[in-house]
mmCIF file of C-alpha atoms and ligand atoms in Angstrom:
data_model
loop_
_atom_site.group_PDB
_atom_site.id
_atom_site.type_symbol
_atom_site.label_atom_id
_atom_site.label_comp_id
_atom_site.label_asym_id
_atom_site.label_seq_id
_atom_site.Cartn_x
_atom_site.Cartn_y
_atom_site.Cartn_z
ATOM 1 C CA MET A 71 130.408 91.112 148.406
ATOM 2 C CA PRO A 72 134.198 92.151 148.997
ATOM 3 C CA ARG A 73 135.899 95.229 147.518
ATOM 4 C CA LEU A 74 139.414 94.530 145.822
ATOM 5 C CA SER A 75 141.716 97.500 144.708
ATOM 6 C CA LEU A 76 143.570 97.634 141.833
ATOM 7 C CA THR A 77 145.262 100.284 140.106
ATOM 8 C CA ILE A 78 144.379 101.536 136.531
ATOM 9 C CA ASN A 79 146.671 103.130 134.552
ATOM 10 C CA GLY A 80 147.921 104.909 137.976
ATOM 11 C CA ARG A 81 144.746 105.329 139.528
ATOM 12 C CA ALA A 82 143.500 103.881 142.395
ATOM 13 C CA VAL A 83 140.188 101.625 141.641
ATOM 14 C CA LYS A 84 137.586 99.761 143.904
ATOM 15 C CA ALA A 85 136.025 96.744 141.881
ATOM 16 C CA ARG A 86 133.841 94.370 143.313
ATOM 17 C CA GLN A 87 135.322 90.570 143.170
ATOM 18 C CA GLY A 88 133.929 88.933 140.104
ATOM 19 C CA GLU A 89 133.808 91.980 137.831
ATOM 20 C CA THR A 90 135.929 92.434 134.510
ATOM 21 C CA ILE A 91 138.769 94.817 134.161
ATOM 22 C CA LEU A 92 136.642 96.447 131.449
ATOM 23 C CA GLY A 93 133.752 96.778 134.054
ATOM 24 C CA ALA A 94 136.199 98.213 136.610
ATOM 25 C CA ALA A 95 137.548 100.601 133.766
ATOM 26 C CA ARG A 96 134.362 101.577 132.908
ATOM 27 C CA GLU A 97 132.788 102.352 136.138
ATOM 28 C CA ARG A 98 135.747 104.953 136.632
ATOM 29 C CA GLY A 99 135.208 106.093 132.812
ATOM 30 C CA ILE A 100 138.322 105.038 131.574
ATOM 31 C CA PHE A 101 137.242 104.044 127.855
ATOM 32 C CA ILE A 102 138.522 100.466 126.647
ATOM 33 C CA PRO A 103 137.457 99.953 122.966
ATOM 34 C CA THR A 104 135.501 96.817 122.596
ATOM 35 C CA LEU A 105 134.072 94.387 119.613
ATOM 36 C CA CYS A 106 133.110 91.228 120.778
ATOM 37 C CA ASN A 107 132.075 91.954 123.734
ATOM 38 C CA LEU A 108 128.433 92.647 124.252
ATOM 39 C CA ASP A 109 126.400 93.978 127.847
ATOM 40 C CA GLY A 110 124.317 91.000 128.551
ATOM 41 C CA LEU A 111 126.177 87.976 127.124
ATOM 42 C CA LYS A 112 128.835 85.957 128.349
ATOM 43 C CA PRO A 113 132.617 87.452 127.524
ATOM 44 C CA LEU A 114 134.401 85.604 125.010
ATOM 45 C CA GLY A 115 137.679 87.399 124.756
ATOM 46 C CA GLY A 116 137.997 86.674 121.078
ATOM 47 C CA CYS A 117 138.511 89.778 119.045
ATOM 48 C CA ARG A 118 141.275 91.078 121.358
ATOM 49 C CA ILE A 119 140.426 94.818 120.253
ATOM 50 C CA CYS A 120 140.028 95.632 124.679
ATOM 51 C CA LEU A 121 143.831 94.026 125.255
ATOM 52 C CA VAL A 122 145.488 95.629 128.657
ATOM 53 C CA GLU A 123 148.633 95.129 130.537
ATOM 54 C CA VAL A 124 148.575 93.575 133.411
ATOM 55 C CA ARG A 125 151.991 93.601 135.414
ATOM 56 C CA GLY A 126 153.767 90.442 136.421
ATOM 57 C CA HIS A 127 151.612 88.899 133.381
ATOM 58 C CA PRO A 128 154.005 88.390 129.942
ATOM 59 C CA ARG A 129 151.445 88.919 127.554
ATOM 60 C CA PRO A 130 148.940 91.590 127.191
ATOM 61 C CA VAL A 131 145.177 90.303 128.474
ATOM 62 C CA PRO A 132 141.088 90.747 127.481
ATOM 63 C CA ALA A 133 140.062 93.303 129.726
ATOM 64 C CA CYS A 134 136.484 92.068 128.436
ATOM 65 C CA ALA A 135 136.943 88.251 129.489
ATOM 66 C CA THR A 136 139.629 88.794 132.581
ATOM 67 C CA LYS A 137 138.597 89.217 135.918
ATOM 68 C CA VAL A 138 139.931 91.497 138.689
ATOM 69 C CA GLU A 139 142.301 90.540 141.262
ATOM 70 C CA GLU A 140 143.757 92.125 144.765
ATOM 71 C CA GLY A 141 146.805 94.572 143.532
ATOM 72 C CA MET A 142 146.331 94.350 140.035
ATOM 73 C CA VAL A 143 148.492 97.213 138.284
ATOM 74 C CA VAL A 144 146.691 97.593 134.635
ATOM 75 C CA THR A 145 147.653 99.705 131.821
ATOM 76 C CA THR A 146 145.140 100.281 129.234
ATOM 77 C CA ASP A 147 146.828 102.489 127.078
ATOM 78 C CA SER A 148 150.451 101.898 126.363
ATOM 79 C CA GLU A 149 152.025 101.897 123.389
ATOM 80 C CA ARG A 150 151.983 98.210 123.361
ATOM 81 C CA VAL A 151 148.719 97.753 123.483
ATOM 82 C CA VAL A 152 147.214 100.291 121.607
ATOM 83 C CA SER A 153 149.521 99.163 118.286
ATOM 84 C CA MET A 154 148.032 95.636 119.025
ATOM 85 C CA ARG A 155 144.695 96.739 118.882
ATOM 86 C CA ARG A 156 145.799 98.641 115.523
ATOM 87 C CA MET A 157 147.073 95.386 114.018
ATOM 88 C CA VAL A 158 143.897 93.272 114.910
ATOM 89 C CA VAL A 159 141.359 96.274 113.586
ATOM 90 C CA GLU A 160 143.631 95.946 110.299
ATOM 91 C CA LEU A 161 143.686 92.176 110.032
ATOM 92 C CA LEU A 162 139.978 92.257 110.343
ATOM 93 C CA LEU A 163 139.335 94.739 107.571
ATOM 94 C CA ALA A 164 141.938 92.654 105.402
ATOM 95 C CA GLU A 165 140.266 89.385 106.356
ATOM 96 C CA ARG A 166 136.942 89.991 104.326
ATOM 97 C CA ASN A 167 135.645 92.391 101.918
ATOM 98 C CA HIS A 168 134.612 95.613 103.714
ATOM 99 C CA GLN A 169 133.907 98.003 101.112
ATOM 100 C CA CYS A 170 132.308 100.663 103.369
ATOM 101 C CA PRO A 171 130.441 103.257 100.779
ATOM 102 C CA VAL A 172 128.316 100.057 99.655
ATOM 103 C CA CYS A 173 127.753 98.442 102.841
ATOM 104 C CA VAL A 174 124.342 98.836 104.629
ATOM 105 C CA MET A 175 125.929 99.756 107.728
ATOM 106 C CA ASN A 176 128.411 102.416 106.485
ATOM 107 C CA ASN A 177 128.552 104.941 109.412
ATOM 108 C CA ASN A 178 126.763 102.973 111.905
ATOM 109 C CA CYS A 179 129.183 100.244 112.224
ATOM 110 C CA GLU A 180 131.231 99.557 115.300
ATOM 111 C CA LEU A 181 134.412 98.035 113.156
ATOM 112 C CA GLN A 182 134.353 101.336 111.079
ATOM 113 C CA ALA A 183 134.022 102.868 114.280
ATOM 114 C CA VAL A 184 136.908 101.420 116.376
ATOM 115 C CA ALA A 185 139.065 101.926 112.930
ATOM 116 C CA ARG A 186 138.083 105.593 113.291
ATOM 117 C CA LEU A 187 139.170 105.938 116.837
ATOM 118 C CA LEU A 188 142.318 104.361 116.081
ATOM 119 C CA GLY A 189 143.171 106.772 113.454
ATOM 120 C CA ILE A 190 143.463 103.473 111.031
ATOM 121 C CA ASP A 191 143.562 105.685 107.540
ATOM 122 C CA HIS A 192 144.961 102.478 105.744
ATOM 123 C CA VAL A 193 145.989 98.468 106.169
ATOM 124 C CA ARG A 194 149.421 97.490 105.838
ATOM 125 C CA TYR A 195 148.579 93.971 105.097
ATOM 126 C CA ASP A 196 147.421 92.530 102.054
ATOM 127 C CA PHE A 197 143.517 91.883 101.286
ATOM 128 C CA ILE A 198 142.760 88.156 101.196
ATOM 129 C CA ALA A 199 139.404 89.391 99.122
ATOM 130 C CA PRO A 200 137.740 85.783 99.973
ATOM 131 C CA ARG A 201 134.670 84.282 98.122
ATOM 132 C CA ALA A 202 132.136 84.791 100.429
ATOM 133 C CA VAL A 203 128.429 84.505 99.942
ATOM 134 C CA LEU A 204 125.213 86.304 101.134
ATOM 135 C CA ASP A 205 122.164 84.303 102.436
ATOM 136 C CA ILE A 206 118.678 86.475 102.085
ATOM 137 C CA SER A 207 116.601 83.119 102.162
ATOM 138 C CA HIS A 208 114.957 84.493 105.451
ATOM 139 C CA GLU A 209 112.062 86.353 104.864
ATOM 140 C CA ARG A 210 113.099 89.509 107.031
ATOM 141 C CA PHE A 211 116.966 89.276 107.594
ATOM 142 C CA GLY A 212 119.680 88.392 105.307
ATOM 143 C CA ILE A 213 123.650 87.764 106.351
ATOM 144 C CA ASP A 214 126.339 88.643 104.146
ATOM 145 C CA HIS A 215 129.637 87.003 104.971
ATOM 146 C CA ASN A 216 131.575 89.141 103.227
ATOM 147 C CA ARG A 217 131.296 91.258 106.565
ATOM 148 C CA CYS A 218 131.377 89.156 109.430
ATOM 149 C CA ILE A 219 133.889 89.459 111.431
ATOM 150 C CA LEU A 220 133.521 86.530 113.623
ATOM 151 C CA CYS A 221 132.807 87.948 117.011
ATOM 152 C CA ARG A 222 129.939 85.546 117.740
ATOM 153 C CA ARG A 223 127.532 88.185 119.265
ATOM 154 C CA CYS A 224 125.015 86.716 116.729
ATOM 155 C CA VAL A 225 125.823 83.031 118.393
ATOM 156 C CA ARG A 226 125.336 83.959 121.835
ATOM 157 C CA VAL A 227 122.362 86.260 121.899
ATOM 158 C CA CYS A 228 120.670 83.509 119.931
ATOM 159 C CA ASP A 229 121.770 80.918 122.735
ATOM 160 C CA GLU A 230 121.967 82.541 125.825
ATOM 161 C CA ILE A 231 118.973 85.190 125.509
ATOM 162 C CA GLU A 232 117.004 84.180 123.096
ATOM 163 C CA GLY A 233 117.473 80.308 123.567
ATOM 164 C CA ALA A 234 117.306 79.141 120.087
ATOM 165 C CA HIS A 235 120.731 78.485 119.063
ATOM 166 C CA THR A 236 120.099 78.516 115.427
ATOM 167 C CA TRP A 237 123.818 80.055 115.183
ATOM 168 C CA ASP A 238 127.186 78.036 114.908
ATOM 169 C CA VAL A 239 130.830 78.763 114.008
ATOM 170 C CA ASN A 240 131.567 76.187 111.113
ATOM 171 C CA GLY A 241 135.467 75.692 110.064
ATOM 172 C CA ARG A 242 138.760 76.945 111.222
ATOM 173 C CA GLY A 243 140.593 80.358 111.120
ATOM 174 C CA ALA A 244 140.492 82.709 108.357
ATOM 175 C CA ALA A 245 138.387 79.812 106.678
ATOM 176 C CA SER A 246 135.432 79.947 109.648
ATOM 177 C CA ARG A 247 132.079 80.831 108.717
ATOM 178 C CA ILE A 248 128.552 81.454 110.500
ATOM 179 C CA ILE A 249 126.163 78.655 110.044
ATOM 180 C CA SER A 250 122.623 78.564 110.629
ATOM 181 C CA ASP A 251 121.369 75.029 112.232
ATOM 182 C CA LEU A 252 123.564 72.336 110.148
ATOM 183 C CA ALA A 253 124.719 74.808 107.187
ATOM 184 C CA GLU A 254 121.192 75.241 105.746
ATOM 185 C CA PRO A 255 119.822 78.215 104.195
ATOM 186 C CA TRP A 256 118.599 80.540 107.171
ATOM 187 C CA GLY A 257 115.079 80.836 105.559
ATOM 188 C CA LEU A 258 114.732 76.802 106.091
ATOM 189 C CA SER A 259 115.949 76.984 109.497
ATOM 190 C CA GLY A 260 114.088 75.178 112.094
ATOM 191 C CA THR A 261 115.140 76.469 115.390
ATOM 192 C CA CYS A 262 115.205 79.942 114.284
ATOM 193 C CA THR A 263 112.136 82.567 116.186
ATOM 194 C CA ASP A 264 112.359 85.105 113.627
ATOM 195 C CA CYS A 265 113.174 87.320 116.535
ATOM 196 C CA GLY A 266 115.790 89.429 114.904
ATOM 197 C CA LYS A 267 118.237 89.595 118.203
ATOM 198 C CA CYS A 268 121.123 88.621 115.914
ATOM 199 C CA VAL A 269 120.664 91.380 113.678
ATOM 200 C CA GLN A 270 120.528 93.888 116.444
ATOM 201 C CA ALA A 271 123.423 92.176 117.987
ATOM 202 C CA CYS A 272 125.703 92.303 114.886
ATOM 203 C CA PRO A 273 128.166 95.212 115.111
ATOM 204 C CA THR A 274 128.687 95.222 111.305
ATOM 205 C CA GLY A 275 127.109 94.916 108.250
ATOM 206 C CA ALA A 276 126.886 91.249 108.237
ATOM 207 C CA LEU A 277 123.660 90.785 109.547
ATOM 208 C CA PHE A 278 120.908 93.025 108.354
ATOM 209 C CA ALA A 279 117.110 93.630 107.995
ATOM 210 C CA LYS A 280 115.672 93.381 104.786
ATOM 211 C CA GLY A 281 114.246 96.675 103.643
ATOM 212 C CA THR A 282 117.258 98.913 105.176
ATOM 213 C CA GLU A 283 119.639 98.470 102.312
ATOM 214 C CA THR A 284 119.976 101.902 101.684
ATOM 215 C CA THR A 285 123.673 103.184 102.218
ATOM 216 C CA GLY A 286 122.838 106.814 101.283
ATOM 217 C CA LYS A 287 124.671 106.251 98.207
ATOM 218 C CA GLY A 288 121.760 104.550 96.430
ATOM 219 C CA THR A 289 119.606 101.265 96.991
ATOM 220 C CA ILE A 290 121.508 97.978 96.512
ATOM 221 C CA CYS A 291 119.446 95.616 94.817
ATOM 222 C CA LEU A 292 119.828 92.436 97.131
ATOM 223 C CA GLU A 293 118.803 90.066 94.387
ATOM 224 C CA LYS A 294 121.436 91.200 91.832
ATOM 225 C CA LEU A 295 124.075 91.199 94.713
ATOM 226 C CA VAL A 296 123.536 87.693 95.684
ATOM 227 C CA ALA A 297 123.349 86.619 92.336
ATOM 228 C CA TRP A 298 126.780 88.638 91.668
ATOM 229 C CA ARG A 299 128.386 86.994 94.856
ATOM 230 C CA GLN A 300 127.128 83.773 94.240
ATOM 231 C CA ARG A 301 127.699 83.183 90.566
ATOM 232 C CA ARG A 302 130.030 80.269 89.040
ATOM 233 C CA GLU A 303 133.192 80.682 88.304
ATOM 234 C CA PRO A 304 133.572 81.417 84.306
ATOM 235 C CA MET B 132 159.090 129.694 100.139
ATOM 236 C CA SER B 133 159.005 129.073 96.479
ATOM 237 C CA ARG B 134 155.475 128.220 95.294
ATOM 238 C CA ILE B 135 154.096 124.668 95.421
ATOM 239 C CA LYS B 136 154.342 122.328 92.645
ATOM 240 C CA LEU B 137 150.438 120.339 92.771
ATOM 241 C CA ALA B 138 149.781 117.501 90.665
ATOM 242 C CA THR B 139 146.463 115.474 91.095
ATOM 243 C CA ALA B 140 146.079 111.879 88.697
ATOM 244 C CA TRP B 141 143.224 109.906 88.412
ATOM 245 C CA LEU B 142 143.765 105.982 88.314
ATOM 246 C CA SER B 143 140.899 103.671 88.679
ATOM 247 C CA GLY B 144 138.330 105.404 90.361
ATOM 248 C CA CYS B 145 135.468 107.044 89.438
ATOM 249 C CA SER B 146 136.419 110.959 89.442
ATOM 250 C CA GLY B 147 134.672 111.482 92.705
ATOM 251 C CA CYS B 148 137.339 112.186 94.790
ATOM 252 C CA HIS B 149 138.502 115.068 92.230
ATOM 253 C CA MET B 150 135.174 116.316 92.558
ATOM 254 C CA GLY B 151 136.065 116.700 96.507
ATOM 255 C CA ILE B 152 138.644 118.752 95.376
ATOM 256 C CA LEU B 153 136.671 120.676 93.164
ATOM 257 C CA ASN B 154 134.211 120.925 96.205
ATOM 258 C CA LEU B 155 136.925 122.858 98.108
ATOM 259 C CA HIS B 156 135.299 125.946 96.517
ATOM 260 C CA GLY B 157 136.604 129.138 98.579
ATOM 261 C CA GLY B 158 139.526 126.536 99.605
ATOM 262 C CA LEU B 159 140.627 126.187 95.884
ATOM 263 C CA MET B 160 141.427 130.089 96.121
ATOM 264 C CA GLU B 161 143.331 129.722 99.075
ATOM 265 C CA LEU B 162 145.405 126.455 98.024
ATOM 266 C CA PHE B 163 146.261 128.013 94.758
ATOM 267 C CA GLN B 164 148.066 131.021 96.518
ATOM 268 C CA LEU B 165 150.490 128.307 97.490
ATOM 269 C CA CYS B 166 150.376 126.114 94.748
ATOM 270 C CA ASP B 167 150.678 125.929 91.078
ATOM 271 C CA LEU B 168 148.856 123.162 89.028
ATOM 272 C CA VAL B 169 151.313 121.185 87.269
ATOM 273 C CA TYR B 170 149.697 117.838 86.155
ATOM 274 C CA SER B 171 145.745 116.848 86.588
ATOM 275 C CA PRO B 172 142.821 115.615 84.613
ATOM 276 C CA LEU B 173 141.396 119.055 85.819
ATOM 277 C CA ALA B 174 143.659 120.663 83.161
ATOM 278 C CA ASP B 175 145.084 119.743 79.666
ATOM 279 C CA PHE B 176 148.979 118.304 80.979
ATOM 280 C CA LYS B 177 150.456 115.965 78.505
ATOM 281 C CA GLU B 178 153.406 114.709 80.576
ATOM 282 C CA TYR B 179 154.013 114.357 84.360
ATOM 283 C CA PRO B 180 156.485 116.962 85.018
ATOM 284 C CA ALA B 181 159.929 116.210 86.288
ATOM 285 C CA GLU B 182 159.708 117.970 89.717
ATOM 286 C CA VAL B 183 156.478 117.602 91.730
ATOM 287 C CA ASP B 184 155.989 118.587 95.243
ATOM 288 C CA ILE B 185 152.826 116.851 96.204
ATOM 289 C CA ALA B 186 150.811 114.445 94.130
ATOM 290 C CA LEU B 187 147.076 113.719 95.120
ATOM 291 C CA ILE B 188 146.020 109.822 93.634
ATOM 292 C CA GLU B 189 142.707 108.976 93.327
ATOM 293 C CA GLY B 190 142.005 105.667 92.532
ATOM 294 C CA ALA B 191 143.179 101.891 92.932
ATOM 295 C CA ILE B 192 145.539 100.240 90.656
ATOM 296 C CA SER B 193 143.404 97.816 88.281
ATOM 297 C CA ASN B 194 145.781 97.787 85.032
ATOM 298 C CA ARG B 195 149.487 98.088 83.801
ATOM 299 C CA ASP B 196 148.744 101.439 83.116
ATOM 300 C CA ASN B 197 147.813 102.135 86.577
ATOM 301 C CA LEU B 198 150.750 100.865 87.575
ATOM 302 C CA GLU B 199 152.886 102.453 85.247
ATOM 303 C CA MET B 200 151.763 106.005 86.328
ATOM 304 C CA ALA B 201 151.910 105.439 89.900
ATOM 305 C CA ARG B 202 155.392 104.455 89.219
ATOM 306 C CA ILE B 203 156.156 107.744 87.286
ATOM 307 C CA ILE B 204 154.487 109.852 89.951
ATOM 308 C CA ARG B 205 156.572 108.128 92.792
ATOM 309 C CA ARG B 206 159.708 108.965 90.932
ATOM 310 C CA TYR B 207 159.326 112.484 90.389
ATOM 311 C CA THR B 208 157.185 113.590 93.145
ATOM 312 C CA LYS B 209 158.352 114.235 96.942
ATOM 313 C CA LYS B 210 155.295 113.498 98.524
ATOM 314 C CA VAL B 211 152.621 111.011 97.315
ATOM 315 C CA VAL B 212 149.448 111.057 98.854
ATOM 316 C CA SER B 213 146.727 108.792 98.176
ATOM 317 C CA LEU B 214 143.376 110.510 97.696
ATOM 318 C CA GLY B 215 140.057 108.569 98.578
ATOM 319 C CA ASP B 216 139.166 104.925 99.349
ATOM 320 C CA CYS B 217 139.741 103.401 95.997
ATOM 321 C CA ALA B 218 143.387 104.541 96.543
ATOM 322 C CA ILE B 219 143.529 103.574 99.914
ATOM 323 C CA ASN B 220 141.715 99.924 100.221
ATOM 324 C CA GLY B 221 140.357 99.325 96.453
ATOM 325 C CA ASN B 222 137.355 99.927 97.389
ATOM 326 C CA VAL B 223 134.561 99.917 94.892
ATOM 327 C CA ALA B 224 137.285 99.268 92.093
ATOM 328 C CA ALA B 225 138.296 96.213 94.367
ATOM 329 C CA LEU B 226 134.791 94.774 94.652
ATOM 330 C CA ARG B 227 135.440 92.334 91.919
ATOM 331 C CA ASN B 228 138.330 90.758 93.312
ATOM 332 C CA PRO B 229 136.827 87.644 94.710
ATOM 333 C CA GLY B 230 136.116 86.704 91.189
ATOM 334 C CA GLY B 231 139.217 87.857 89.661
ATOM 335 C CA LYS B 232 139.972 89.113 86.469
ATOM 336 C CA ALA B 233 137.747 86.803 84.285
ATOM 337 C CA ALA B 234 134.943 86.863 86.266
ATOM 338 C CA VAL B 235 134.629 90.921 85.769
ATOM 339 C CA LEU B 236 135.654 90.547 82.168
ATOM 340 C CA GLU B 237 132.745 88.052 81.522
ATOM 341 C CA ALA B 238 130.221 90.124 83.736
ATOM 342 C CA ALA B 239 131.378 93.368 81.572
ATOM 343 C CA TYR B 240 131.678 92.120 77.778
ATOM 344 C CA ALA B 241 130.807 88.278 77.492
ATOM 345 C CA ASP B 242 127.814 88.534 74.663
ATOM 346 C CA PRO B 243 124.636 86.002 75.532
ATOM 347 C CA VAL B 244 126.689 83.329 72.853
ATOM 348 C CA ASN B 245 129.689 83.022 75.194
ATOM 349 C CA LYS B 246 132.220 84.459 72.803
ATOM 350 C CA PRO B 247 135.634 85.396 74.059
ATOM 351 C CA VAL B 248 136.323 88.738 74.358
ATOM 352 C CA VAL B 249 139.294 89.943 72.120
ATOM 353 C CA PHE B 250 140.863 93.572 73.300
ATOM 354 C CA GLY B 251 143.236 95.701 70.946
ATOM 355 C CA GLU B 252 146.669 96.282 72.065
ATOM 356 C CA CYS B 253 145.726 99.555 73.043
ATOM 357 C CA VAL B 254 143.477 98.320 76.127
ATOM 358 C CA PRO B 255 145.860 98.329 79.132
ATOM 359 C CA PRO B 256 145.659 94.609 80.577
ATOM 360 C CA LEU B 257 143.783 94.225 83.576
ATOM 361 C CA PHE B 258 145.225 92.904 86.544
ATOM 362 C CA ASP B 259 144.000 89.661 88.327
ATOM 363 C CA LYS B 260 143.485 91.641 91.572
ATOM 364 C CA VAL B 261 143.084 95.422 92.192
ATOM 365 C CA LEU B 262 145.643 96.834 94.768
ATOM 366 C CA PRO B 263 145.573 99.674 97.068
ATOM 367 C CA LEU B 264 148.363 102.498 95.573
ATOM 368 C CA HIS B 265 150.408 102.027 98.845
ATOM 369 C CA GLN B 266 151.213 98.313 97.938
ATOM 370 C CA VAL B 267 152.871 99.383 94.601
ATOM 371 C CA ILE B 268 154.651 102.559 95.412
ATOM 372 C CA PRO B 269 155.586 103.863 99.008
ATOM 373 C CA VAL B 270 152.775 106.585 100.022
ATOM 374 C CA ASP B 271 153.666 109.420 102.121
ATOM 375 C CA ALA B 272 149.857 110.530 103.447
ATOM 376 C CA PHE B 273 146.269 108.870 103.233
ATOM 377 C CA ILE B 274 142.850 110.713 102.657
ATOM 378 C CA PRO B 275 140.131 108.580 103.579
ATOM 379 C CA GLY B 276 136.615 109.228 102.232
ATOM 380 C CA CYS B 277 134.089 107.951 99.378
ATOM 381 C CA PRO B 278 134.628 110.558 98.343
ATOM 382 C CA PRO B 279 136.939 112.654 100.787
ATOM 383 C CA GLU B 280 135.150 115.368 102.733
ATOM 384 C CA PRO B 281 136.781 118.784 101.199
ATOM 385 C CA GLU B 282 137.630 119.666 104.522
ATOM 386 C CA ALA B 283 139.652 116.678 105.225
ATOM 387 C CA ILE B 284 141.430 117.174 101.809
ATOM 388 C CA ARG B 285 142.079 121.001 102.949
ATOM 389 C CA VAL B 286 143.327 119.979 106.487
ATOM 390 C CA ALA B 287 145.563 117.209 104.991
ATOM 391 C CA LEU B 288 147.003 118.994 102.204
ATOM 392 C CA HIS B 289 148.398 121.480 104.696
ATOM 393 C CA ARG B 290 149.680 119.330 106.904
ATOM 394 C CA VAL B 291 151.772 117.664 103.959
ATOM 395 C CA ILE B 292 152.625 120.819 102.935
ATOM 396 C CA GLU B 293 153.830 121.790 106.310
ATOM 397 C CA ARG B 294 156.217 118.927 106.025
ATOM 398 C CA LEU B 295 157.502 119.541 102.712
HETATM 399 S S1 LIG C 518 130.951 96.084 107.790
HETATM 400 FE FE1 LIG C 518 131.414 98.418 108.676
HETATM 401 S S2 LIG C 518 133.820 97.925 108.001
HETATM 402 FE FE2 LIG C 518 132.841 96.343 106.707
HETATM 403 S S3 LIG C 518 132.385 97.486 105.292
HETATM 404 FE FE3 LIG C 518 130.660 97.347 106.531
HETATM 405 S S4 LIG C 518 130.865 99.853 107.297
HETATM 406 FE FE4 LIG C 518 132.893 99.021 106.495
HETATM 407 S S1 LIG C 519 127.382 87.525 111.811
HETATM 408 FE FE1 LIG C 519 127.916 89.314 113.192
HETATM 409 S S2 LIG C 519 127.407 89.271 114.821
HETATM 410 FE FE2 LIG C 519 127.605 87.209 114.069
HETATM 411 S S3 LIG C 519 129.897 86.541 114.096
HETATM 412 FE FE3 LIG C 519 129.768 88.184 112.241
HETATM 413 S S4 LIG C 519 130.043 89.992 112.638
HETATM 414 FE FE4 LIG C 519 129.739 88.803 114.349
HETATM 415 S S1 LIG C 520 136.047 93.018 123.616
HETATM 416 FE FE1 LIG C 520 137.364 91.714 124.593
HETATM 417 S S2 LIG C 520 138.202 90.600 123.625
HETATM 418 FE FE2 LIG C 520 137.013 91.310 121.880
#
């Protein structure tokens, strides 16, 4: 397979044709943060955490979804991309309801880890605080849309690896929601094989296995939580 | 350098962040070699003093009293620090935000026959949305955590003191 030569952060790098910038950088120990990317799944380029500069391109490109080219000059740590990454994570935190101390994934969460890595100690944007629900109709798993960042790792792992294609995305923009089959309760799904791959693939506390509801700060009563989230407007 | 005037305040939080301060243990001795505590729920001060160097604020802005207090603190303080997740993003106090004020009042106070809740004048009106501190006043530094680790408080305070 032909080898291509490029430059990443001023270092000469060799990469295979067809490889992504992310892959080439990793091979040389150059770290680029990612969220929607998961090894083994097709890249989506959705979250934009992995933005890098490529000389000659007016806008930064996602490293996970951009193939290397001969002579490419890539910068992964310019002030501009670092501030964009920060902005993206802050917007993700502002879009749903992320209260880490009462979340099943506290201290195991990739979103939290990226925020910590980027030194985010507060969010500059208004919190939208949407009314998002929980679905715990599945016997072993649950989905809490309050924590979902729409990375679609669940959608892709279910489709590409398990071959069940239970998950999809419904709606547009901030109103998008992950749905099971045709927006039915997960527990009633005719396609879900109960394999749990989506739960493993989810980077946040959105998809979880029942029985792991301990956050180290006490146990969450799922039934009460669902009743509170799903209550009718008074 | 003259002694630093330190204040702490407790808005809509659980007091866990103040526990974090107390958990400095020996660090408290170190701290009070540099600082005088001039206002705090940990001691009996009635009024916020006119000249304060650093204020550590715990808790979110949930009602009118919180907002008034935050403004007073800002007016008389050189460096305002958000202490803990509730001050920084609303955190547990903001769990009620998707439902707004009506939902929380109903959940907490409505009786089975659904009589409307009537509060006297002395109860500060709740805001519809719980806000982080930096959305109502400018904040100079942030110490995240629920509650913040004592070591994080210690290091952050020393940095703020250096920047005075
Ligand atoms: S999903 Fe992650 S960032 Fe969101 S509340 Fe849970 S731990 Fe925090
Ligand atoms: S449920 Fe999890 S894996 Fe699926 S889109 Fe949301 S955050 Fe991503
Ligand atoms: S990791 Fe590359 S866009 Fe999400």
